[in-house]
Amino acid sequence: MGTTLITGAYGQVGQELIPILTRKFGMDRVVLADIVKAPEKFSKYSNHNLDVTDREKLEKLMSDHDVEYIFHLAAILSASGEKNPGKAFLTNAIGTHNILEAARELSVKRVMIPSTIGVFSRETPRRNVPVNTVMKPRTMYGITKVTGEMLGNYYFQKFGLDVRGLRFPGLISYTAPPGGGTTDYSVEMFHYAVRREKYSCYIARDTVLPMMYMPDAMGAMMALFDADLQRLRFHSDYNISAFSFSPAELEAAIRKRIPDFTVTYAPDYRQEIAEEWPETIDSSEAARDWGFRAEYSMDSMVDDMLLNLGGVRR
Ligand code: SER
């Protein structure tokens, strides 16, 4: 039996996925790679410094460890991507192509590549967006992630490589911080609230975006990973959704539990990115093909976040 490689392993999603894959496959069969240094808590794993744009190093790592499955999480998110679009292109587009090529050459069994609501744009319907819709992203993140989706579908059709992906909404979690996304404000707001500090939000108070609590995102990723290939009518581009809210709605939900919490609003360049994205997503294809279902409501997510971050009980 081979190993499972996680790229971008120490990011917000990777740090949550590591224990899940460890329970599934065992620690000695999980290989971690990232461009940043491994946090101390993962020191017992097989840790590797890897820039996914370095194809040679990637292929050597994969063949040295007999990689069977890949969770390709390495990516530059939307806000960071606008600060350095060239780097975002290389990491997201070339990096993903490298992963797919290496996976094809080395006969990897399955490649998971998360996508994002960042593939959508102002031409997309605002509400209840279906899987197949108009996508003309204007951020380098969106452009490269839609490219990744199309490449994934291409590698499946042309080479029979089992590539699977789902479009994550903004992900809320308390373990590792998000890095460089437009929806990061939601996580930041919780951290300020539990420290009893005032928060200045860079997204306008009434901009509604799709969001999801991390346990549901991980449940979805593993359900898609385990799904019967024959039942999949899509491959790299499943929509998933849980709830949607605006910054003002999140502020109000937190204030119900921490009455003196206050937020001021000072939208910056990230507001323009947020305005490209729809408010709600239709996840019925994921429900039909592989049983997707989100367990957490906005309310139960807020309760759980505050409990875990600051011991705040309702
Ligand atoms: N959370 C991501 C971002 O804001 C969206 O996928 O960039």
PDB file of C-alpha atoms and ligand atoms in Angstrom:
ATOM      1  CA  MET A   1       0.000   0.000   0.000  1.00  0.00           C
ATOM      2  CA  GLY A   2       1.236   3.468  -0.872  1.00  0.00           C
ATOM      3  CA  THR A   3       1.070   6.804   0.900  1.00  0.00           C
ATOM      4  CA  THR A   4      -1.128   9.891   0.820  1.00  0.00           C
ATOM      5  CA  LEU A   5       0.547  13.212   0.066  1.00  0.00           C
ATOM      6  CA  ILE A   6      -0.872  16.510   1.299  1.00  0.00           C
ATOM      7  CA  THR A   7       0.523  19.643  -0.365  1.00  0.00           C
ATOM      8  CA  GLY A   8      -0.003  22.932   1.458  1.00  0.00           C
ATOM      9  CA  ALA A   9      -0.256  20.680   4.494  1.00  0.00           C
ATOM     10  CA  TYR A  10       0.229  23.334   7.177  1.00  0.00           C
ATOM     11  CA  GLY A  11      -2.440  25.741   5.991  1.00  0.00           C
ATOM     12  CA  GLN A  12      -5.939  26.255   7.374  1.00  0.00           C
ATOM     13  CA  VAL A  13      -7.370  23.192   5.617  1.00  0.00           C
ATOM     14  CA  GLY A  14      -4.276  20.985   5.758  1.00  0.00           C
ATOM     15  CA  GLN A  15      -3.925  21.176   9.525  1.00  0.00           C
ATOM     16  CA  GLU A  16      -7.488  19.895   9.863  1.00  0.00           C
ATOM     17  CA  LEU A  17      -7.035  17.172   7.260  1.00  0.00           C
ATOM     18  CA  ILE A  18      -3.840  15.693   8.757  1.00  0.00           C
ATOM     19  CA  PRO A  19      -5.560  14.032  11.766  1.00  0.00           C
ATOM     20  CA  ILE A  20      -8.422  12.794   9.566  1.00  0.00           C
ATOM     21  CA  LEU A  21      -6.075  11.112   7.092  1.00  0.00           C
ATOM     22  CA  THR A  22      -3.956   9.808   9.962  1.00  0.00           C
ATOM     23  CA  ARG A  23      -7.023   8.057  11.420  1.00  0.00           C
ATOM     24  CA  LYS A  24      -7.864   6.664   8.008  1.00  0.00           C
ATOM     25  CA  PHE A  25      -4.448   5.507   6.796  1.00  0.00           C
ATOM     26  CA  GLY A  26      -2.068   5.631   9.780  1.00  0.00           C
ATOM     27  CA  MET A  27       0.644   8.208  10.483  1.00  0.00           C
ATOM     28  CA  ASP A  28       3.349   6.336   8.567  1.00  0.00           C
ATOM     29  CA  ARG A  29       1.290   6.541   5.401  1.00  0.00           C
ATOM     30  CA  VAL A  30       0.662  10.297   5.467  1.00  0.00           C
ATOM     31  CA  VAL A  31       3.321  12.492   3.812  1.00  0.00           C
ATOM     32  CA  LEU A  32       3.260  16.238   4.446  1.00  0.00           C
ATOM     33  CA  ALA A  33       4.644  18.895   2.114  1.00  0.00           C
ATOM     34  CA  ASP A  34       4.531  22.668   2.270  1.00  0.00           C
ATOM     35  CA  ILE A  35       6.629  25.669   1.376  1.00  0.00           C
ATOM     36  CA  VAL A  36       6.525  26.800   5.024  1.00  0.00           C
ATOM     37  CA  LYS A  37       8.146  25.061   7.993  1.00  0.00           C
ATOM     38  CA  ALA A  38       6.275  22.256   9.754  1.00  0.00           C
ATOM     39  CA  PRO A  39       4.656  23.252  13.041  1.00  0.00           C
ATOM     40  CA  GLU A  40       6.116  21.410  16.020  1.00  0.00           C
ATOM     41  CA  LYS A  41       2.924  19.394  16.538  1.00  0.00           C
ATOM     42  CA  PHE A  42       3.528  17.563  13.247  1.00  0.00           C
ATOM     43  CA  SER A  43       7.206  16.816  13.889  1.00  0.00           C
ATOM     44  CA  LYS A  44       6.628  13.042  14.025  1.00  0.00           C
ATOM     45  CA  TYR A  45       5.368  12.975  10.452  1.00  0.00           C
ATOM     46  CA  SER A  46       7.313  12.673   7.225  1.00  0.00           C
ATOM     47  CA  ASN A  47       7.649  16.436   6.566  1.00  0.00           C
ATOM     48  CA  HIS A  48       8.965  17.900   3.316  1.00  0.00           C
ATOM     49  CA  ASN A  49       9.773  21.363   2.123  1.00  0.00           C
ATOM     50  CA  LEU A  50       8.174  21.680  -1.308  1.00  0.00           C
ATOM     51  CA  ASP A  51       7.365  24.433  -3.751  1.00  0.00           C
ATOM     52  CA  VAL A  52       4.791  22.844  -6.057  1.00  0.00           C
ATOM     53  CA  THR A  53       6.214  24.775  -9.008  1.00  0.00           C
ATOM     54  CA  ASP A  54       9.327  22.575  -8.698  1.00  0.00           C
ATOM     55  CA  ARG A  55       8.198  19.588 -10.757  1.00  0.00           C
ATOM     56  CA  GLU A  56      11.420  17.622 -10.375  1.00  0.00           C
ATOM     57  CA  LYS A  57      11.381  17.805  -6.595  1.00  0.00           C
ATOM     58  CA  LEU A  58       7.670  16.982  -6.542  1.00  0.00           C
ATOM     59  CA  GLU A  59       8.146  13.883  -8.688  1.00  0.00           C
ATOM     60  CA  LYS A  60      11.104  12.698  -6.630  1.00  0.00           C
ATOM     61  CA  LEU A  61       9.125  13.090  -3.426  1.00  0.00           C
ATOM     62  CA  MET A  62       6.201  11.218  -4.945  1.00  0.00           C
ATOM     63  CA  SER A  63       8.213   8.302  -6.223  1.00  0.00           C
ATOM     64  CA  ASP A  64      10.378   8.088  -3.069  1.00  0.00           C
ATOM     65  CA  HIS A  65       7.216   7.719  -0.996  1.00  0.00           C
ATOM     66  CA  ASP A  66       5.148   5.635  -3.387  1.00  0.00           C
ATOM     67  CA  VAL A  67       2.319   8.163  -3.366  1.00  0.00           C
ATOM     68  CA  GLU A  68      -1.079   6.637  -4.009  1.00  0.00           C
ATOM     69  CA  TYR A  69      -3.412   9.528  -3.189  1.00  0.00           C
ATOM     70  CA  ILE A  70      -2.871  13.303  -3.273  1.00  0.00           C
ATOM     71  CA  PHE A  71      -4.728  16.071  -1.492  1.00  0.00           C
ATOM     72  CA  HIS A  72      -3.440  19.116  -3.339  1.00  0.00           C
ATOM     73  CA  LEU A  73      -4.107  22.050  -1.027  1.00  0.00           C
ATOM     74  CA  ALA A  74      -1.171  24.321  -1.895  1.00  0.00           C
ATOM     75  CA  ALA A  75      -2.611  27.579  -3.252  1.00  0.00           C
ATOM     76  CA  ILE A  76      -2.354  31.354  -2.995  1.00  0.00           C
ATOM     77  CA  LEU A  77      -5.788  32.669  -1.952  1.00  0.00           C
ATOM     78  CA  SER A  78      -7.774  35.545  -3.434  1.00  0.00           C
ATOM     79  CA  ALA A  79      -6.475  38.565  -1.519  1.00  0.00           C
ATOM     80  CA  SER A  80      -2.800  37.483  -1.513  1.00  0.00           C
ATOM     81  CA  GLY A  81      -3.158  36.624  -5.189  1.00  0.00           C
ATOM     82  CA  GLU A  82      -4.069  40.221  -6.017  1.00  0.00           C
ATOM     83  CA  LYS A  83      -0.942  41.424  -4.208  1.00  0.00           C
ATOM     84  CA  ASN A  84       1.241  39.072  -6.226  1.00  0.00           C
ATOM     85  CA  PRO A  85      -0.619  37.789  -9.304  1.00  0.00           C
ATOM     86  CA  GLY A  86       2.493  36.336 -10.940  1.00  0.00           C
ATOM     87  CA  LYS A  87       3.227  34.164  -7.941  1.00  0.00           C
ATOM     88  CA  ALA A  88      -0.437  33.146  -7.711  1.00  0.00           C
ATOM     89  CA  PHE A  89      -0.382  32.065 -11.350  1.00  0.00           C
ATOM     90  CA  LEU A  90       2.734  29.953 -10.863  1.00  0.00           C
ATOM     91  CA  THR A  91       1.608  28.328  -7.625  1.00  0.00           C
ATOM     92  CA  ASN A  92      -2.025  27.760  -8.540  1.00  0.00           C
ATOM     93  CA  ALA A  93      -1.940  27.076 -12.277  1.00  0.00           C
ATOM     94  CA  ILE A  94       1.549  25.663 -12.890  1.00  0.00           C
ATOM     95  CA  GLY A  95       1.576  23.949  -9.485  1.00  0.00           C
ATOM     96  CA  THR A  96      -1.717  22.197 -10.245  1.00  0.00           C
ATOM     97  CA  HIS A  97      -0.530  21.193 -13.691  1.00  0.00           C
ATOM     98  CA  ASN A  98       2.635  19.749 -12.129  1.00  0.00           C
ATOM     99  CA  ILE A  99       0.559  17.730  -9.674  1.00  0.00           C
ATOM    100  CA  LEU A 100      -1.662  16.357 -12.431  1.00  0.00           C
ATOM    101  CA  GLU A 101       1.243  15.492 -14.715  1.00  0.00           C
ATOM    102  CA  ALA A 102       3.189  13.807 -11.931  1.00  0.00           C
ATOM    103  CA  ALA A 103       0.048  11.935 -10.843  1.00  0.00           C
ATOM    104  CA  ARG A 104      -0.521  10.703 -14.388  1.00  0.00           C
ATOM    105  CA  GLU A 105       3.089   9.631 -14.890  1.00  0.00           C
ATOM    106  CA  LEU A 106       3.326   7.873 -11.554  1.00  0.00           C
ATOM    107  CA  SER A 107      -0.119   6.230 -11.784  1.00  0.00           C
ATOM    108  CA  VAL A 108      -1.548   7.903  -8.685  1.00  0.00           C
ATOM    109  CA  LYS A 109      -4.963   6.467  -7.831  1.00  0.00           C
ATOM    110  CA  ARG A 110      -6.845   9.633  -6.882  1.00  0.00           C
ATOM    111  CA  VAL A 111      -6.155  13.377  -6.700  1.00  0.00           C
ATOM    112  CA  MET A 112      -8.275  15.722  -4.597  1.00  0.00           C
ATOM    113  CA  ILE A 113      -8.082  19.406  -5.552  1.00  0.00           C
ATOM    114  CA  PRO A 114     -10.344  21.805  -3.684  1.00  0.00           C
ATOM    115  CA  SER A 115     -11.788  24.655  -5.698  1.00  0.00           C
ATOM    116  CA  THR A 116     -13.614  27.733  -4.490  1.00  0.00           C
ATOM    117  CA  ILE A 117     -16.504  30.164  -4.823  1.00  0.00           C
ATOM    118  CA  GLY A 118     -13.758  32.392  -6.261  1.00  0.00           C
ATOM    119  CA  VAL A 119     -14.398  30.770  -9.665  1.00  0.00           C
ATOM    120  CA  PHE A 120     -17.655  32.740  -9.885  1.00  0.00           C
ATOM    121  CA  SER A 121     -18.037  36.327 -10.991  1.00  0.00           C
ATOM    122  CA  ARG A 122     -20.520  39.158 -11.306  1.00  0.00           C
ATOM    123  CA  GLU A 123     -21.994  37.478 -14.421  1.00  0.00           C
ATOM    124  CA  THR A 124     -22.919  34.428 -12.310  1.00  0.00           C
ATOM    125  CA  PRO A 125     -26.463  34.405 -10.843  1.00  0.00           C
ATOM    126  CA  ARG A 126     -26.383  35.904  -7.328  1.00  0.00           C
ATOM    127  CA  ARG A 127     -28.393  33.153  -5.714  1.00  0.00           C
ATOM    128  CA  ASN A 128     -28.600  29.397  -5.786  1.00  0.00           C
ATOM    129  CA  VAL A 129     -25.761  29.090  -8.307  1.00  0.00           C
ATOM    130  CA  PRO A 130     -25.709  25.716 -10.130  1.00  0.00           C
ATOM    131  CA  VAL A 131     -22.503  23.759 -10.893  1.00  0.00           C
ATOM    132  CA  ASN A 132     -22.571  24.714 -14.554  1.00  0.00           C
ATOM    133  CA  THR A 133     -22.898  28.452 -14.826  1.00  0.00           C
ATOM    134  CA  VAL A 134     -21.229  31.569 -16.191  1.00  0.00           C
ATOM    135  CA  MET A 135     -17.723  31.994 -14.757  1.00  0.00           C
ATOM    136  CA  LYS A 136     -15.552  34.935 -15.726  1.00  0.00           C
ATOM    137  CA  PRO A 137     -13.406  35.437 -12.639  1.00  0.00           C
ATOM    138  CA  ARG A 138     -11.417  38.668 -12.456  1.00  0.00           C
ATOM    139  CA  THR A 139      -8.999  37.704  -9.699  1.00  0.00           C
ATOM    140  CA  MET A 140      -5.858  35.704 -10.412  1.00  0.00           C
ATOM    141  CA  TYR A 141      -7.070  33.262  -7.763  1.00  0.00           C
ATOM    142  CA  GLY A 142     -10.379  32.734  -9.572  1.00  0.00           C
ATOM    143  CA  ILE A 143      -8.723  32.506 -12.989  1.00  0.00           C
ATOM    144  CA  THR A 144      -6.254  29.890 -11.801  1.00  0.00           C
ATOM    145  CA  LYS A 145      -8.803  27.893  -9.805  1.00  0.00           C
ATOM    146  CA  VAL A 146     -11.225  27.694 -12.731  1.00  0.00           C
ATOM    147  CA  THR A 147      -8.234  26.566 -14.789  1.00  0.00           C
ATOM    148  CA  GLY A 148      -7.527  23.917 -12.149  1.00  0.00           C
ATOM    149  CA  GLU A 149     -11.128  22.677 -12.363  1.00  0.00           C
ATOM    150  CA  MET A 150     -10.949  22.434 -16.128  1.00  0.00           C
ATOM    151  CA  LEU A 151      -7.549  20.739 -16.018  1.00  0.00           C
ATOM    152  CA  GLY A 152      -8.890  18.217 -13.526  1.00  0.00           C
ATOM    153  CA  ASN A 153     -11.820  17.386 -15.780  1.00  0.00           C
ATOM    154  CA  TYR A 154      -9.445  17.188 -18.746  1.00  0.00           C
ATOM    155  CA  TYR A 155      -7.103  14.748 -17.016  1.00  0.00           C
ATOM    156  CA  PHE A 156     -10.058  12.574 -16.099  1.00  0.00           C
ATOM    157  CA  GLN A 157     -11.486  12.523 -19.619  1.00  0.00           C
ATOM    158  CA  LYS A 158      -8.231  12.258 -21.510  1.00  0.00           C
ATOM    159  CA  PHE A 159      -6.098  10.116 -19.233  1.00  0.00           C
ATOM    160  CA  GLY A 160      -8.585   8.484 -16.872  1.00  0.00           C
ATOM    161  CA  LEU A 161      -6.895  10.088 -13.845  1.00  0.00           C
ATOM    162  CA  ASP A 162      -9.400  10.125 -10.978  1.00  0.00           C
ATOM    163  CA  VAL A 163      -9.408  13.832 -10.084  1.00  0.00           C
ATOM    164  CA  ARG A 164     -12.061  15.102  -7.692  1.00  0.00           C
ATOM    165  CA  GLY A 165     -12.784  18.565  -6.419  1.00  0.00           C
ATOM    166  CA  LEU A 166     -15.332  20.698  -4.659  1.00  0.00           C
ATOM    167  CA  ARG A 167     -15.860  24.442  -4.432  1.00  0.00           C
ATOM    168  CA  PHE A 168     -15.301  25.520  -0.861  1.00  0.00           C
ATOM    169  CA  PRO A 169     -17.140  28.591   0.417  1.00  0.00           C
ATOM    170  CA  GLY A 170     -15.384  30.780   3.017  1.00  0.00           C
ATOM    171  CA  LEU A 171     -14.139  28.340   5.661  1.00  0.00           C
ATOM    172  CA  ILE A 172     -14.459  29.097   9.353  1.00  0.00           C
ATOM    173  CA  SER A 173     -12.246  27.262  11.836  1.00  0.00           C
ATOM    174  CA  TYR A 174     -10.349  27.761  15.070  1.00  0.00           C
ATOM    175  CA  THR A 175      -7.325  25.471  14.651  1.00  0.00           C
ATOM    176  CA  ALA A 176      -5.148  27.226  12.076  1.00  0.00           C
ATOM    177  CA  PRO A 177      -5.752  30.730  10.742  1.00  0.00           C
ATOM    178  CA  PRO A 178      -6.720  31.261   7.109  1.00  0.00           C
ATOM    179  CA  GLY A 179      -4.040  32.920   5.018  1.00  0.00           C
ATOM    180  CA  GLY A 180      -4.724  35.644   2.520  1.00  0.00           C
ATOM    181  CA  GLY A 181      -8.356  35.082   1.585  1.00  0.00           C
ATOM    182  CA  THR A 182     -11.234  37.531   1.192  1.00  0.00           C
ATOM    183  CA  THR A 183     -13.434  35.629   3.644  1.00  0.00           C
ATOM    184  CA  ASP A 184     -10.753  35.633   6.396  1.00  0.00           C
ATOM    185  CA  TYR A 185     -12.613  38.497   8.109  1.00  0.00           C
ATOM    186  CA  SER A 186     -15.118  35.975   9.509  1.00  0.00           C
ATOM    187  CA  VAL A 187     -12.409  34.100  11.429  1.00  0.00           C
ATOM    188  CA  GLU A 188     -10.674  37.320  12.500  1.00  0.00           C
ATOM    189  CA  MET A 189     -13.940  38.651  13.929  1.00  0.00           C
ATOM    190  CA  PHE A 190     -14.145  35.700  16.336  1.00  0.00           C
ATOM    191  CA  HIS A 191     -10.565  36.182  17.509  1.00  0.00           C
ATOM    192  CA  TYR A 192     -11.139  39.868  18.242  1.00  0.00           C
ATOM    193  CA  ALA A 193     -14.432  39.100  19.984  1.00  0.00           C
ATOM    194  CA  VAL A 194     -12.943  36.567  22.413  1.00  0.00           C
ATOM    195  CA  ARG A 195     -10.078  38.972  23.189  1.00  0.00           C
ATOM    196  CA  ARG A 196     -12.776  41.591  23.912  1.00  0.00           C
ATOM    197  CA  GLU A 197     -11.284  43.863  21.256  1.00  0.00           C
ATOM    198  CA  LYS A 198     -13.044  46.032  18.716  1.00  0.00           C
ATOM    199  CA  TYR A 199     -12.754  44.732  15.142  1.00  0.00           C
ATOM    200  CA  SER A 200     -12.351  46.819  11.989  1.00  0.00           C
ATOM    201  CA  CYS A 201     -13.855  44.841   9.103  1.00  0.00           C
ATOM    202  CA  TYR A 202     -12.468  45.227   5.586  1.00  0.00           C
ATOM    203  CA  ILE A 203     -15.686  43.931   3.973  1.00  0.00           C
ATOM    204  CA  ALA A 204     -18.821  46.127   3.869  1.00  0.00           C
ATOM    205  CA  ARG A 205     -21.429  45.353   6.516  1.00  0.00           C
ATOM    206  CA  ASP A 206     -24.100  44.089   4.125  1.00  0.00           C
ATOM    207  CA  THR A 207     -22.037  41.956   1.687  1.00  0.00           C
ATOM    208  CA  VAL A 208     -23.406  38.410   1.907  1.00  0.00           C
ATOM    209  CA  LEU A 209     -21.086  35.482   1.103  1.00  0.00           C
ATOM    210  CA  PRO A 210     -21.406  31.685   1.326  1.00  0.00           C
ATOM    211  CA  MET A 211     -19.602  30.228   4.345  1.00  0.00           C
ATOM    212  CA  MET A 212     -19.069  26.832   5.967  1.00  0.00           C
ATOM    213  CA  TYR A 213     -17.797  25.476   9.258  1.00  0.00           C
ATOM    214  CA  MET A 214     -14.617  23.422   8.919  1.00  0.00           C
ATOM    215  CA  PRO A 215     -16.039  20.072  10.179  1.00  0.00           C
ATOM    216  CA  ASP A 216     -18.583  20.175   7.339  1.00  0.00           C
ATOM    217  CA  ALA A 217     -15.881  21.066   4.803  1.00  0.00           C
ATOM    218  CA  MET A 218     -13.750  18.133   5.951  1.00  0.00           C
ATOM    219  CA  GLY A 219     -16.772  15.810   5.972  1.00  0.00           C
ATOM    220  CA  ALA A 220     -17.523  16.875   2.396  1.00  0.00           C
ATOM    221  CA  MET A 221     -13.968  16.379   1.201  1.00  0.00           C
ATOM    222  CA  MET A 222     -13.781  12.877   2.679  1.00  0.00           C
ATOM    223  CA  ALA A 223     -17.254  11.922   1.406  1.00  0.00           C
ATOM    224  CA  LEU A 224     -16.204  12.937  -2.098  1.00  0.00           C
ATOM    225  CA  PHE A 225     -12.894  11.095  -1.695  1.00  0.00           C
ATOM    226  CA  ASP A 226     -14.713   7.903  -0.662  1.00  0.00           C
ATOM    227  CA  ALA A 227     -17.506   8.190  -3.230  1.00  0.00           C
ATOM    228  CA  ASP A 228     -18.046   5.544  -5.875  1.00  0.00           C
ATOM    229  CA  LEU A 229     -16.511   6.854  -9.100  1.00  0.00           C
ATOM    230  CA  GLN A 230     -19.381   5.441 -11.141  1.00  0.00           C
ATOM    231  CA  ARG A 231     -21.799   7.736  -9.342  1.00  0.00           C
ATOM    232  CA  LEU A 232     -19.910  10.941 -10.056  1.00  0.00           C
ATOM    233  CA  ARG A 233     -21.481  13.016 -12.808  1.00  0.00           C
ATOM    234  CA  PHE A 234     -19.015  15.831 -12.171  1.00  0.00           C
ATOM    235  CA  HIS A 235     -15.372  15.592 -11.178  1.00  0.00           C
ATOM    236  CA  SER A 236     -13.391  18.698 -10.234  1.00  0.00           C
ATOM    237  CA  ASP A 237     -16.199  21.158  -9.681  1.00  0.00           C
ATOM    238  CA  TYR A 238     -18.879  20.116  -7.202  1.00  0.00           C
ATOM    239  CA  ASN A 239     -20.723  22.935  -5.434  1.00  0.00           C
ATOM    240  CA  ILE A 240     -21.172  22.594  -1.688  1.00  0.00           C
ATOM    241  CA  SER A 241     -22.875  25.029   0.680  1.00  0.00           C
ATOM    242  CA  ALA A 242     -23.950  25.493   4.276  1.00  0.00           C
ATOM    243  CA  PHE A 243     -25.077  29.027   5.160  1.00  0.00           C
ATOM    244  CA  SER A 244     -24.499  32.596   4.011  1.00  0.00           C
ATOM    245  CA  PHE A 245     -24.148  35.770   6.026  1.00  0.00           C
ATOM    246  CA  SER A 246     -22.944  39.358   5.906  1.00  0.00           C
ATOM    247  CA  PRO A 247     -20.354  40.790   8.304  1.00  0.00           C
ATOM    248  CA  ALA A 248     -23.153  42.665  10.133  1.00  0.00           C
ATOM    249  CA  GLU A 249     -25.073  39.411  10.618  1.00  0.00           C
ATOM    250  CA  LEU A 250     -21.987  37.684  12.022  1.00  0.00           C
ATOM    251  CA  GLU A 251     -21.346  40.683  14.286  1.00  0.00           C
ATOM    252  CA  ALA A 252     -24.931  40.452  15.591  1.00  0.00           C
ATOM    253  CA  ALA A 253     -24.637  36.690  16.169  1.00  0.00           C
ATOM    254  CA  ILE A 254     -21.420  37.162  18.144  1.00  0.00           C
ATOM    255  CA  ARG A 255     -22.876  40.095  20.093  1.00  0.00           C
ATOM    256  CA  LYS A 256     -25.747  37.879  21.263  1.00  0.00           C
ATOM    257  CA  ARG A 257     -23.094  35.881  23.123  1.00  0.00           C
ATOM    258  CA  ILE A 258     -20.588  38.695  23.849  1.00  0.00           C
ATOM    259  CA  PRO A 259     -22.785  41.778  24.372  1.00  0.00           C
ATOM    260  CA  ASP A 260     -20.061  44.449  24.356  1.00  0.00           C
ATOM    261  CA  PHE A 261     -18.468  43.322  21.061  1.00  0.00           C
ATOM    262  CA  THR A 262     -18.322  46.056  18.398  1.00  0.00           C
ATOM    263  CA  VAL A 263     -17.247  46.199  14.762  1.00  0.00           C
ATOM    264  CA  THR A 264     -16.454  49.161  12.537  1.00  0.00           C
ATOM    265  CA  TYR A 265     -16.458  48.896   8.759  1.00  0.00           C
ATOM    266  CA  ALA A 266     -13.680  50.119   6.493  1.00  0.00           C
ATOM    267  CA  PRO A 267     -13.911  48.207   3.180  1.00  0.00           C
ATOM    268  CA  ASP A 268     -10.619  47.937   1.276  1.00  0.00           C
ATOM    269  CA  TYR A 269      -9.517  46.272  -1.996  1.00  0.00           C
ATOM    270  CA  ARG A 270     -10.992  42.970  -0.837  1.00  0.00           C
ATOM    271  CA  GLN A 271     -14.512  44.411  -1.071  1.00  0.00           C
ATOM    272  CA  GLU A 272     -14.227  44.401  -4.848  1.00  0.00           C
ATOM    273  CA  ILE A 273     -13.301  40.708  -4.766  1.00  0.00           C
ATOM    274  CA  ALA A 274     -16.235  39.889  -2.458  1.00  0.00           C
ATOM    275  CA  GLU A 275     -18.658  41.674  -4.771  1.00  0.00           C
ATOM    276  CA  GLU A 276     -17.746  39.300  -7.596  1.00  0.00           C
ATOM    277  CA  TRP A 277     -18.966  36.294  -5.628  1.00  0.00           C
ATOM    278  CA  PRO A 278     -22.542  35.028  -5.306  1.00  0.00           C
ATOM    279  CA  GLU A 279     -24.605  34.988  -2.114  1.00  0.00           C
ATOM    280  CA  THR A 280     -25.862  31.408  -2.133  1.00  0.00           C
ATOM    281  CA  ILE A 281     -24.869  28.161  -3.851  1.00  0.00           C
ATOM    282  CA  ASP A 282     -26.900  25.157  -4.971  1.00  0.00           C
ATOM    283  CA  SER A 283     -25.280  21.978  -3.647  1.00  0.00           C
ATOM    284  CA  SER A 284     -27.931  19.502  -4.850  1.00  0.00           C
ATOM    285  CA  GLU A 285     -25.571  17.689  -7.274  1.00  0.00           C
ATOM    286  CA  ALA A 286     -23.171  16.903  -4.423  1.00  0.00           C
ATOM    287  CA  ALA A 287     -26.109  15.741  -2.293  1.00  0.00           C
ATOM    288  CA  ARG A 288     -27.363  13.460  -5.056  1.00  0.00           C
ATOM    289  CA  ASP A 289     -24.028  12.010  -6.182  1.00  0.00           C
ATOM    290  CA  TRP A 290     -22.211  11.494  -2.898  1.00  0.00           C
ATOM    291  CA  GLY A 291     -24.603  12.383  -0.089  1.00  0.00           C
ATOM    292  CA  PHE A 292     -23.272  15.821   0.820  1.00  0.00           C
ATOM    293  CA  ARG A 293     -25.017  17.402   3.788  1.00  0.00           C
ATOM    294  CA  ALA A 294     -23.856  20.232   6.052  1.00  0.00           C
ATOM    295  CA  GLU A 295     -24.519  19.638   9.739  1.00  0.00           C
ATOM    296  CA  TYR A 296     -23.754  23.077  11.127  1.00  0.00           C
ATOM    297  CA  SER A 297     -26.060  26.090  10.931  1.00  0.00           C
ATOM    298  CA  MET A 298     -24.632  29.578  11.344  1.00  0.00           C
ATOM    299  CA  ASP A 299     -25.910  29.548  14.939  1.00  0.00           C
ATOM    300  CA  SER A 300     -24.354  26.226  15.932  1.00  0.00           C
ATOM    301  CA  MET A 301     -21.102  27.258  14.215  1.00  0.00           C
ATOM    302  CA  VAL A 302     -20.964  30.528  16.218  1.00  0.00           C
ATOM    303  CA  ASP A 303     -21.597  28.630  19.464  1.00  0.00           C
ATOM    304  CA  ASP A 304     -18.879  26.100  18.705  1.00  0.00           C
ATOM    305  CA  MET A 305     -16.317  28.703  17.586  1.00  0.00           C
ATOM    306  CA  LEU A 306     -16.794  30.798  20.727  1.00  0.00           C
ATOM    307  CA  LEU A 307     -16.679  27.764  22.974  1.00  0.00           C
ATOM    308  CA  ASN A 308     -13.434  26.538  21.430  1.00  0.00           C
ATOM    309  CA  LEU A 309     -11.713  29.905  21.140  1.00  0.00           C
ATOM    310  CA  GLY A 310     -12.643  31.501  24.389  1.00  0.00           C
ATOM    311  CA  GLY A 311     -14.771  29.200  26.487  1.00  0.00           C
ATOM    312  CA  VAL A 312     -17.785  31.457  25.842  1.00  0.00           C
ATOM    313  CA  ARG A 313     -21.033  29.633  26.528  1.00  0.00           C
ATOM    314  CA  ARG A 314     -24.437  30.735  25.437  1.00  0.00           C
TER     315      ARG A 314
HETATM  316  N1  SER B   1     -11.729  31.698   1.285  1.00  0.00           N
HETATM  317  C1  SER B   1     -11.236  31.924  -0.037  1.00  0.00           C
HETATM  318  C2  SER B   1     -10.804  33.317  -0.229  1.00  0.00           C
HETATM  319  O1  SER B   1     -11.386  34.172   0.385  1.00  0.00           O
HETATM  320  C3  SER B   1     -12.301  31.610  -1.037  1.00  0.00           C
HETATM  321  O2  SER B   1     -12.107  30.350  -1.510  1.00  0.00           O
HETATM  322  O3  SER B   1      -9.924  33.572  -0.999  1.00  0.00           O
END
